[in-house]
Amino acid sequence: AQKVTQAQTEISVVEKEDVTLDCVYETRDTTYYLFWYKQPPSGELVFLIRRNSFDEQNEISGRYSWNFQKSTSSFNFTITASQVVDSAVYFCALSEAEYQGAQKLVFGQGTRLTINP
Amino acid sequence: DVKVTQSSRYLVKRTGEKVFLECVQDMDHENMFWYRQDPGLGLRLIYFSYDVKMKEKGDIPEGYSVSREKKERFSLILESASTNQTSMYLCASRVRTSGGDIPYEQYFGPGTRLTVT
């Protein structure tokens, strides 16, 4: 069965520190997709990134970077020089096999990140 | 911009009541999803719909039903609300994919925090 584990329930850092959110997944599929979503206090999840299982290149987007390692089944997310606006709950998710054109996601437990001024 | 709206941000109901949660999306998406979010458990899929009048059970469908009479609207129904259904409910929508397509991200509504007393 598919599973996503985010072992860090809560992280609290001071502004400008770097912080890494861990994500470990389990799947038997050879083709799969991994996602990160951000849930700010407003409630709606916001899509951050999608990565397929064949692309292990790290990705950087501004202060955000992602490290995908198939050997350890991990897809970790790093925020560099964190800011108060980064405070949110972050979810890692894994795509399941498609059914009738609808691909379901399996979510991790989420990590609540608090950036203190 | 894709917009997913949910009928209420906060809802308080009594045990045994029939509860309707409404979700509307404005981007002509085929796929729609209902999740519940609980601390420490992340998001869990209740039901999804891959097209009008088509629905499938997710991981935790017990105690819930759904209705998709129009493409833009997906309703979650609690036939007889119970206290263990107190939770945050999130709706999402997504474009359909077919065989081998890259899965598009899901777009989420702001959530409905339901309290059953």
Tab-separated table of N, CA, C and O in Angstrom, chain B:
chain	number	residue	atom	x	y	z
B	1	ASP	N	-7.953	32.370	-12.778
B	1	ASP	CA	-7.561	31.535	-11.635
B	1	ASP	C	-8.660	30.513	-11.331
B	1	ASP	O	-9.838	30.820	-11.399
B	2	VAL	N	-8.220	29.317	-10.993
B	2	VAL	CA	-9.154	28.288	-10.564
B	2	VAL	C	-9.741	28.676	-9.230
B	2	VAL	O	-9.032	29.161	-8.341
B	3	LYS	N	-11.023	28.496	-9.112
B	3	LYS	CA	-11.661	28.832	-7.865
B	3	LYS	C	-12.488	27.645	-7.398
B	3	LYS	O	-13.352	27.138	-8.127
B	4	VAL	N	-12.202	27.194	-6.178
B	4	VAL	CA	-12.997	26.158	-5.541
B	4	VAL	C	-13.592	26.788	-4.290
B	4	VAL	O	-12.851	27.270	-3.422
B	5	THR	N	-14.903	26.795	-4.218
B	5	THR	CA	-15.556	27.407	-3.069
B	5	THR	C	-16.354	26.358	-2.301
B	5	THR	O	-16.862	25.396	-2.869
B	6	GLN	N	-16.419	26.568	-1.019
B	6	GLN	CA	-17.189	25.689	-0.146
B	6	GLN	C	-18.231	26.527	0.568
B	6	GLN	O	-17.970	27.669	0.930
B	7	SER	N	-19.394	25.935	0.794
B	7	SER	CA	-20.561	26.707	1.209
B	7	SER	C	-20.395	27.402	2.553
B	7	SER	O	-20.926	28.486	2.764
B	8	SER	N	-19.656	26.792	3.470
B	8	SER	CA	-19.502	27.393	4.793
B	8	SER	C	-18.068	27.239	5.264
B	8	SER	O	-17.411	26.249	4.947
B	9	ARG	N	-17.552	28.205	6.001
B	9	ARG	CA	-16.244	28.044	6.633
B	9	ARG	C	-16.369	27.336	7.979
B	9	ARG	O	-15.504	26.560	8.348
B	10	TYR	N	-17.453	27.632	8.680
B	10	TYR	CA	-17.695	27.019	9.987
B	10	TYR	C	-19.142	26.544	10.045
B	10	TYR	O	-20.043	27.229	9.556
B	11	LEU	N	-19.309	25.376	10.657
B	11	LEU	CA	-20.643	24.795	10.754
B	11	LEU	C	-20.735	24.052	12.075
B	11	LEU	O	-19.812	23.309	12.444
B	12	VAL	N	-21.851	24.257	12.787
B	12	VAL	CA	-22.087	23.532	14.035
B	12	VAL	C	-23.406	22.798	13.886
B	12	VAL	O	-24.440	23.413	13.577
B	13	LYS	N	-23.384	21.494	14.085
B	13	LYS	CA	-24.575	20.665	13.951
B	13	LYS	C	-24.722	19.761	15.168
B	13	LYS	O	-23.760	19.520	15.907
B	14	ARG	N	-25.923	19.260	15.327
B	14	ARG	CA	-26.186	18.358	16.446
B	14	ARG	C	-26.102	16.901	15.987
B	14	ARG	O	-26.357	16.576	14.816
B	15	THR	N	-25.781	16.054	16.915
B	15	THR	CA	-25.733	14.616	16.647
B	15	THR	C	-27.060	14.151	16.059
B	15	THR	O	-28.134	14.510	16.562
B	16	GLY	N	-26.966	13.370	14.975
B	16	GLY	CA	-28.164	12.834	14.347
B	16	GLY	C	-28.702	13.666	13.203
B	16	GLY	O	-29.534	13.180	12.417
B	17	GLU	N	-28.245	14.906	13.081
B	17	GLU	CA	-28.704	15.756	11.987
B	17	GLU	C	-28.144	15.291	10.656
B	17	GLU	O	-27.051	14.712	10.593
B	18	LYS	N	-28.857	15.589	9.599
B	18	LYS	CA	-28.342	15.354	8.253
B	18	LYS	C	-27.621	16.630	7.817
B	18	LYS	O	-28.169	17.730	7.924
B	19	VAL	N	-26.396	16.470	7.348
B	19	VAL	CA	-25.550	17.619	7.047
B	19	VAL	C	-25.128	17.575	5.579
B	19	VAL	O	-24.736	16.529	5.062
B	20	PHE	N	-25.221	18.725	4.928
B	20	PHE	CA	-24.795	18.848	3.532
B	20	PHE	C	-23.624	19.834	3.466
B	20	PHE	O	-23.738	20.965	3.929
B	21	LEU	N	-22.539	19.392	2.870
B	21	LEU	CA	-21.414	20.277	2.591
B	21	LEU	C	-21.317	20.408	1.071
B	21	LEU	O	-21.247	19.407	0.355
B	22	GLU	N	-21.310	21.655	0.612
B	22	GLU	CA	-21.323	21.900	-0.826
B	22	GLU	C	-19.979	22.425	-1.297
B	22	GLU	O	-19.319	23.212	-0.617
B	23	CYS	N	-19.627	22.010	-2.491
B	23	CYS	CA	-18.374	22.442	-3.106
B	23	CYS	C	-18.656	22.788	-4.571
B	23	CYS	O	-19.295	22.000	-5.281
B	24	VAL	N	-18.163	23.933	-4.996
B	24	VAL	CA	-18.352	24.364	-6.380
B	24	VAL	C	-17.015	24.794	-6.958
B	24	VAL	O	-16.265	25.524	-6.315
B	25	GLN	N	-16.734	24.321	-8.175
B	25	GLN	CA	-15.517	24.760	-8.873
B	25	GLN	C	-15.910	25.377	-10.219
B	25	GLN	O	-16.899	24.981	-10.835
B	26	ASP	N	-15.092	26.337	-10.645
B	26	ASP	CA	-15.469	27.110	-11.829
B	26	ASP	C	-14.564	26.856	-13.033
B	26	ASP	O	-14.540	27.659	-13.966
B	27	MET	N	-13.820	25.745	-13.007
B	27	MET	CA	-12.861	25.519	-14.095
B	27	MET	C	-13.182	24.301	-14.934
B	27	MET	O	-12.315	23.785	-15.630
B	28	ASP	N	-14.423	23.819	-14.871
B	28	ASP	CA	-14.836	22.722	-15.733
B	28	ASP	C	-14.017	21.451	-15.510
B	28	ASP	O	-13.796	20.658	-16.427
B	29	HIS	N	-13.558	21.255	-14.281
B	29	HIS	CA	-12.769	20.062	-13.958
B	29	HIS	C	-13.653	18.828	-13.869
B	29	HIS	O	-14.751	18.873	-13.310
B	30	GLU	N	-13.144	17.710	-14.408
B	30	GLU	CA	-13.895	16.461	-14.344
B	30	GLU	C	-13.827	15.815	-12.965
B	30	GLU	O	-14.773	15.207	-12.501
B	31	ASN	N	-12.650	15.899	-12.353
B	31	ASN	CA	-12.427	15.194	-11.072
B	31	ASN	C	-12.701	16.103	-9.887
B	31	ASN	O	-12.253	17.254	-9.866
B	32	MET	N	-13.398	15.570	-8.900
B	32	MET	CA	-13.584	16.303	-7.658
B	32	MET	C	-13.417	15.341	-6.480
B	32	MET	O	-13.684	14.143	-6.607
B	33	PHE	N	-12.952	15.886	-5.353
B	33	PHE	CA	-12.559	15.064	-4.209
B	33	PHE	C	-13.071	15.690	-2.919
B	33	PHE	O	-13.115	16.911	-2.790
B	34	TRP	N	-13.389	14.844	-1.959
B	34	TRP	CA	-13.668	15.286	-0.595
B	34	TRP	C	-12.693	14.602	0.359
B	34	TRP	O	-12.536	13.378	0.334
B	35	TYR	N	-12.035	15.428	1.195
B	35	TYR	CA	-11.114	14.946	2.210
B	35	TYR	C	-11.571	15.430	3.571
B	35	TYR	O	-12.236	16.448	3.686
B	36	ARG	N	-11.132	14.718	4.600
B	36	ARG	CA	-11.198	15.282	5.937
B	36	ARG	C	-9.783	15.376	6.478
B	36	ARG	O	-8.929	14.528	6.163
B	37	GLN	N	-9.562	16.433	7.239
B	37	GLN	CA	-8.236	16.706	7.787
B	37	GLN	C	-8.308	16.696	9.298
B	37	GLN	O	-9.077	17.458	9.893
B	38	ASP	N	-7.529	15.833	9.905
B	38	ASP	CA	-7.470	15.731	11.358
B	38	ASP	C	-6.026	15.807	11.822
B	38	ASP	O	-5.123	15.275	11.147
B	39	PRO	N	-5.779	16.429	12.965
B	39	PRO	CA	-4.410	16.573	13.461
B	39	PRO	C	-3.711	15.220	13.576
B	39	PRO	O	-4.274	14.265	14.114
B	40	GLY	N	-2.503	15.157	13.055
B	40	GLY	CA	-1.723	13.929	13.148
B	40	GLY	C	-2.069	12.875	12.111
B	40	GLY	O	-1.364	11.868	11.992
B	41	LEU	N	-3.136	13.120	11.361
B	41	LEU	CA	-3.559	12.136	10.357
B	41	LEU	C	-3.462	12.680	8.937
B	41	LEU	O	-3.655	11.929	7.973
B	42	GLY	N	-3.201	13.950	8.790
B	42	GLY	CA	-3.114	14.523	7.461
B	42	GLY	C	-4.482	14.582	6.798
B	42	GLY	O	-5.515	14.696	7.467
B	43	LEU	N	-4.490	14.512	5.468
B	43	LEU	CA	-5.736	14.497	4.711
B	43	LEU	C	-6.066	13.060	4.335
B	43	LEU	O	-5.203	12.329	3.844
B	44	ARG	N	-7.304	12.705	4.544
B	44	ARG	CA	-7.750	11.365	4.162
B	44	ARG	C	-8.921	11.497	3.198
B	44	ARG	O	-9.845	12.279	3.438
B	45	LEU	N	-8.894	10.708	2.140
B	45	LEU	CA	-9.891	10.798	1.084
B	45	LEU	C	-11.174	10.090	1.492
B	45	LEU	O	-11.149	8.908	1.855
B	46	ILE	N	-12.291	10.808	1.390
B	46	ILE	CA	-13.589	10.240	1.744
B	46	ILE	C	-14.254	9.645	0.498
B	46	ILE	O	-14.621	8.472	0.469
B	47	TYR	N	-14.444	10.473	-0.503
B	47	TYR	CA	-15.022	10.078	-1.777
B	47	TYR	C	-14.391	10.928	-2.876
B	47	TYR	O	-13.915	12.019	-2.618
B	48	PHE	N	-14.448	10.400	-4.096
B	48	PHE	CA	-14.100	11.223	-5.227
B	48	PHE	C	-15.062	10.930	-6.378
B	48	PHE	O	-15.742	9.899	-6.394
B	49	SER	N	-15.082	11.859	-7.302
B	49	SER	CA	-15.950	11.727	-8.471
B	49	SER	C	-15.112	12.004	-9.712
B	49	SER	O	-14.428	13.022	-9.780
B	50	TYR	N	-15.169	11.108	-10.667
B	50	TYR	CA	-14.355	11.314	-11.862
B	50	TYR	C	-15.151	11.940	-13.007
B	50	TYR	O	-14.569	12.310	-14.033
B	51	ASP	N	-16.461	12.048	-12.814
B	51	ASP	CA	-17.298	12.736	-13.794
B	51	ASP	C	-18.693	12.896	-13.207
B	51	ASP	O	-18.997	12.337	-12.132
B	52	VAL	N	-19.560	13.585	-13.923
B	52	VAL	CA	-20.926	13.804	-13.439
B	52	VAL	C	-21.605	12.456	-13.163
B	52	VAL	O	-21.501	11.524	-13.962
B	53	LYS	N	-22.252	12.377	-12.016
B	53	LYS	CA	-22.998	11.197	-11.560
B	53	LYS	C	-22.094	9.995	-11.267
B	53	LYS	O	-22.597	8.930	-10.903
B	54	MET	N	-20.792	10.137	-11.413
B	54	MET	CA	-19.861	9.033	-11.153
B	54	MET	C	-19.139	9.298	-9.841
B	54	MET	O	-18.640	10.406	-9.619
B	55	LYS	N	-19.086	8.297	-8.991
B	55	LYS	CA	-18.441	8.470	-7.693
B	55	LYS	C	-17.760	7.174	-7.289
B	55	LYS	O	-18.158	6.086	-7.697
B	56	GLU	N	-16.737	7.327	-6.488
B	56	GLU	CA	-15.994	6.183	-5.970
B	56	GLU	C	-15.646	6.432	-4.510
B	56	GLU	O	-15.362	7.563	-4.119
B	57	LYS	N	-15.628	5.372	-3.733
B	57	LYS	CA	-15.233	5.480	-2.336
B	57	LYS	C	-13.738	5.725	-2.234
B	57	LYS	O	-12.948	5.190	-3.001
B	58	GLY	N	-13.400	6.531	-1.250
B	58	GLY	CA	-12.010	6.730	-0.919
B	58	GLY	C	-11.608	5.799	0.205
B	58	GLY	O	-12.085	4.672	0.303
B	59	ASP	N	-10.768	6.291	1.085
B	59	ASP	CA	-10.239	5.452	2.161
B	59	ASP	C	-11.136	5.381	3.390
B	59	ASP	O	-11.079	4.412	4.141
B	60	ILE	N	-11.976	6.390	3.592
B	60	ILE	CA	-12.810	6.422	4.792
B	60	ILE	C	-14.239	6.845	4.452
B	60	ILE	O	-14.737	7.853	4.931
B	61	PRO	N	-14.975	6.067	3.663
B	61	PRO	CA	-16.307	6.494	3.229
B	61	PRO	C	-17.436	6.256	4.240
B	61	PRO	O	-18.540	6.771	4.065
B	62	GLU	N	-17.154	5.490	5.286
B	62	GLU	CA	-18.226	5.105	6.208
B	62	GLU	C	-18.845	6.324	6.865
B	62	GLU	O	-18.148	7.177	7.414
B	63	GLY	N	-20.175	6.389	6.809
B	63	GLY	CA	-20.895	7.486	7.430
B	63	GLY	C	-21.125	8.670	6.508
B	63	GLY	O	-21.737	9.668	6.905
B	64	TYR	N	-20.619	8.567	5.284
B	64	TYR	CA	-20.733	9.646	4.316
B	64	TYR	C	-21.339	9.144	3.005
B	64	TYR	O	-21.249	7.967	2.678
B	65	SER	N	-21.951	10.058	2.281
B	65	SER	CA	-22.326	9.808	0.894
B	65	SER	C	-22.056	11.076	0.106
B	65	SER	O	-21.756	12.131	0.693
B	66	VAL	N	-22.140	10.978	-1.212
B	66	VAL	CA	-21.857	12.138	-2.054
B	66	VAL	C	-22.860	12.202	-3.189
B	66	VAL	O	-23.549	11.225	-3.501
B	67	SER	N	-22.893	13.371	-3.807
B	67	SER	CA	-23.771	13.584	-4.948
B	67	SER	C	-23.062	14.480	-5.955
B	67	SER	O	-22.486	15.510	-5.572
B	68	ARG	N	-23.124	14.111	-7.227
B	68	ARG	CA	-22.525	14.945	-8.293
B	68	ARG	C	-23.518	14.975	-9.457
B	68	ARG	O	-23.410	14.215	-10.422
B	69	GLU	N	-24.461	15.882	-9.365
B	69	GLU	CA	-25.495	16.008	-10.391
B	69	GLU	C	-25.067	16.968	-11.502
B	69	GLU	O	-25.537	16.862	-12.636
B	70	LYS	N	-24.215	17.900	-11.185
B	70	LYS	CA	-23.685	18.837	-12.163
B	70	LYS	C	-22.170	18.821	-12.083
B	70	LYS	O	-21.588	18.568	-11.023
B	71	LYS	N	-21.552	19.129	-13.189
B	71	LYS	CA	-20.096	19.016	-13.260
B	71	LYS	C	-19.413	19.919	-12.238
B	71	LYS	O	-18.387	19.552	-11.664
B	72	GLU	N	-19.940	21.082	-11.995
B	72	GLU	CA	-19.252	22.044	-11.148
B	72	GLU	C	-19.502	21.837	-9.656
B	72	GLU	O	-18.845	22.459	-8.839
B	73	ARG	N	-20.426	20.973	-9.297
B	73	ARG	CA	-20.837	20.867	-7.894
B	73	ARG	C	-20.691	19.439	-7.374
B	73	ARG	O	-21.150	18.475	-8.002
B	74	PHE	N	-20.098	19.347	-6.193
B	74	PHE	CA	-19.884	18.033	-5.555
B	74	PHE	C	-20.265	18.175	-4.087
B	74	PHE	O	-19.664	18.962	-3.357
B	75	SER	N	-21.274	17.435	-3.684
B	75	SER	CA	-21.802	17.565	-2.331
B	75	SER	C	-21.406	16.372	-1.476
B	75	SER	O	-21.452	15.226	-1.925
B	76	LEU	N	-21.061	16.659	-0.245
B	76	LEU	CA	-20.775	15.624	0.753
B	76	LEU	C	-21.925	15.616	1.748
B	76	LEU	O	-22.329	16.668	2.243
B	77	ILE	N	-22.449	14.426	2.019
B	77	ILE	CA	-23.615	14.299	2.888
B	77	ILE	C	-23.279	13.416	4.073
B	77	ILE	O	-22.746	12.303	3.910
B	78	LEU	N	-23.568	13.932	5.256
B	78	LEU	CA	-23.476	13.146	6.486
B	78	LEU	C	-24.906	12.779	6.835
B	78	LEU	O	-25.696	13.631	7.226
B	79	GLU	N	-25.246	11.525	6.639
B	79	GLU	CA	-26.637	11.109	6.775
B	79	GLU	C	-27.151	11.307	8.211
B	79	GLU	O	-28.283	11.716	8.416
B	80	SER	N	-26.319	11.018	9.178
B	80	SER	CA	-26.678	11.188	10.581
B	80	SER	C	-25.389	11.549	11.320
B	80	SER	O	-24.614	10.672	11.700
B	81	ALA	N	-25.194	12.829	11.488
B	81	ALA	CA	-23.912	13.309	12.000
B	81	ALA	C	-23.605	12.732	13.386
B	81	ALA	O	-24.500	12.593	14.244
B	82	SER	N	-22.341	12.420	13.571
B	82	SER	CA	-21.889	11.927	14.873
B	82	SER	C	-20.681	12.751	15.319
B	82	SER	O	-20.022	13.406	14.501
B	83	THR	N	-20.404	12.714	16.609
B	83	THR	CA	-19.327	13.540	17.155
B	83	THR	C	-17.968	13.200	16.541
B	83	THR	O	-17.101	14.064	16.432
B	84	ASN	N	-17.776	11.957	16.136
B	84	ASN	CA	-16.483	11.594	15.538
B	84	ASN	C	-16.333	12.092	14.105
B	84	ASN	O	-15.304	11.844	13.453
B	85	GLN	N	-17.346	12.794	13.620
B	85	GLN	CA	-17.235	13.434	12.318
B	85	GLN	C	-16.888	14.920	12.437
B	85	GLN	O	-16.844	15.643	11.439
B	86	THR	N	-16.644	15.355	13.651
B	86	THR	CA	-16.122	16.694	13.860
B	86	THR	C	-14.734	16.760	13.235
B	86	THR	O	-13.841	15.976	13.590
B	87	SER	N	-14.557	17.665	12.286
B	87	SER	CA	-13.310	17.698	11.529
B	87	SER	C	-13.309	18.891	10.587
B	87	SER	O	-14.302	19.620	10.469
B	88	MET	N	-12.154	19.065	9.903
B	88	MET	CA	-12.061	20.012	8.797
B	88	MET	C	-12.291	19.228	7.519
B	88	MET	O	-11.637	18.200	7.299
B	89	TYR	N	-13.197	19.721	6.674
B	89	TYR	CA	-13.494	19.052	5.416
B	89	TYR	C	-13.006	19.917	4.255
B	89	TYR	O	-13.340	21.104	4.165
B	90	LEU	N	-12.230	19.296	3.389
B	90	LEU	CA	-11.645	20.004	2.258
B	90	LEU	C	-12.117	19.382	0.952
B	90	LEU	O	-12.118	18.165	0.796
B	91	CYS	N	-12.481	20.247	0.034
B	91	CYS	CA	-12.889	19.828	-1.302
B	91	CYS	C	-11.774	20.199	-2.276
B	91	CYS	O	-11.068	21.197	-2.077
B	92	ALA	N	-11.613	19.390	-3.312
B	92	ALA	CA	-10.592	19.689	-4.327
B	92	ALA	C	-11.120	19.297	-5.702
B	92	ALA	O	-12.003	18.441	-5.826
B	93	SER	N	-10.563	19.923	-6.719
B	93	SER	CA	-10.927	19.539	-8.077
B	93	SER	C	-9.676	19.479	-8.931
B	93	SER	O	-8.632	20.031	-8.587
B	94	ARG	N	-9.807	18.793	-10.070
B	94	ARG	CA	-8.637	18.583	-10.918
B	94	ARG	C	-9.084	18.211	-12.312
B	94	ARG	O	-10.134	17.582	-12.502
B	95	VAL	N	-8.259	18.554	-13.278
B	95	VAL	CA	-8.493	18.137	-14.652
B	95	VAL	C	-8.294	16.633	-14.767
B	95	VAL	O	-7.404	16.066	-14.128
B	96	ARG	N	-9.106	16.001	-15.589
B	96	ARG	CA	-8.943	14.564	-15.821
B	96	ARG	C	-7.660	14.305	-16.576
B	96	ARG	O	-7.261	15.086	-17.445
B	97	THR	N	-7.016	13.185	-16.273
B	97	THR	CA	-5.881	12.725	-17.067
B	97	THR	C	-6.231	11.368	-17.630
B	97	THR	O	-7.160	10.714	-17.176
B	98	SER	N	-5.469	10.964	-18.637
B	98	SER	CA	-5.701	9.644	-19.192
B	98	SER	C	-4.368	8.993	-19.491
B	98	SER	O	-3.423	9.644	-19.933
B	99	GLY	N	-4.339	7.743	-19.237
B	99	GLY	CA	-3.239	6.813	-19.396
B	99	GLY	C	-1.866	7.381	-19.621
B	99	GLY	O	-1.455	7.648	-20.727
B	100	GLY	N	-1.141	7.581	-18.573
B	100	GLY	CA	0.245	7.989	-18.728
B	100	GLY	C	0.451	9.477	-18.695
B	100	GLY	O	1.598	9.938	-18.703
B	101	ASP	N	-0.631	10.244	-18.674
B	101	ASP	CA	-0.462	11.691	-18.597
B	101	ASP	C	0.142	12.084	-17.257
B	101	ASP	O	-0.049	11.408	-16.252
B	102	ILE	N	0.828	13.189	-17.263
B	102	ILE	CA	1.314	13.746	-16.006
B	102	ILE	C	0.098	14.193	-15.198
B	102	ILE	O	-0.757	14.892	-15.720
B	103	PRO	N	0.000	13.786	-13.952
B	103	PRO	CA	-1.172	14.190	-13.169
B	103	PRO	C	-1.116	15.665	-12.824
B	103	PRO	O	-0.114	16.173	-12.328
B	104	TYR	N	-2.191	16.337	-13.117
B	104	TYR	CA	-2.258	17.739	-12.744
B	104	TYR	C	-2.452	17.856	-11.236
B	104	TYR	O	-2.908	16.946	-10.582
B	105	GLU	N	-2.125	19.027	-10.710
B	105	GLU	CA	-2.313	19.234	-9.281
B	105	GLU	C	-3.791	19.394	-8.975
B	105	GLU	O	-4.593	19.756	-9.830
B	106	GLN	N	-4.128	19.126	-7.748
B	106	GLN	CA	-5.484	19.361	-7.279
B	106	GLN	C	-5.576	20.789	-6.737
B	106	GLN	O	-4.650	21.284	-6.110
B	107	TYR	N	-6.716	21.408	-6.976
B	107	TYR	CA	-6.993	22.745	-6.455
B	107	TYR	C	-7.975	22.605	-5.300
B	107	TYR	O	-9.004	21.937	-5.440
B	108	PHE	N	-7.649	23.249	-4.200
B	108	PHE	CA	-8.416	23.059	-2.974
B	108	PHE	C	-9.272	24.274	-2.635
B	108	PHE	O	-8.905	25.422	-2.913
B	109	GLY	N	-10.401	23.984	-1.991
B	109	GLY	CA	-11.199	25.037	-1.397
B	109	GLY	C	-10.658	25.401	-0.023
B	109	GLY	O	-9.716	24.767	0.469
B	110	PRO	N	-11.248	26.399	0.633
B	110	PRO	CA	-10.739	26.881	1.920
B	110	PRO	C	-11.085	25.991	3.101
B	110	PRO	O	-10.560	26.185	4.192
B	111	GLY	N	-11.970	25.024	2.883
B	111	GLY	CA	-12.310	24.109	3.959
B	111	GLY	C	-13.545	24.530	4.739
B	111	GLY	O	-13.888	25.707	4.817
B	112	THR	N	-14.211	23.538	5.313
B	112	THR	CA	-15.331	23.764	6.238
B	112	THR	C	-14.990	23.074	7.544
B	112	THR	O	-14.748	21.861	7.563
B	113	ARG	N	-14.939	23.864	8.597
B	113	ARG	CA	-14.694	23.267	9.918
B	113	ARG	C	-16.040	22.926	10.532
B	113	ARG	O	-16.810	23.805	10.893
B	114	LEU	N	-16.310	21.632	10.602
B	114	LEU	CA	-17.582	21.124	11.112
B	114	LEU	C	-17.419	20.649	12.546
B	114	LEU	O	-16.517	19.867	12.844
B	115	THR	N	-18.305	21.119	13.394
B	115	THR	CA	-18.362	20.652	14.780
B	115	THR	C	-19.713	19.990	15.000
B	115	THR	O	-20.755	20.600	14.717
B	116	VAL	N	-19.688	18.765	15.481
B	116	VAL	CA	-20.916	18.038	15.785
B	116	VAL	C	-21.010	17.885	17.300
B	116	VAL	O	-20.103	17.302	17.940
B	117	THR	N	-22.066	18.415	17.876
B	117	THR	CA	-22.196	18.393	19.341
B	117	THR	C	-23.302	17.433	19.789
B	117	THR	O	-24.163	17.047	18.993
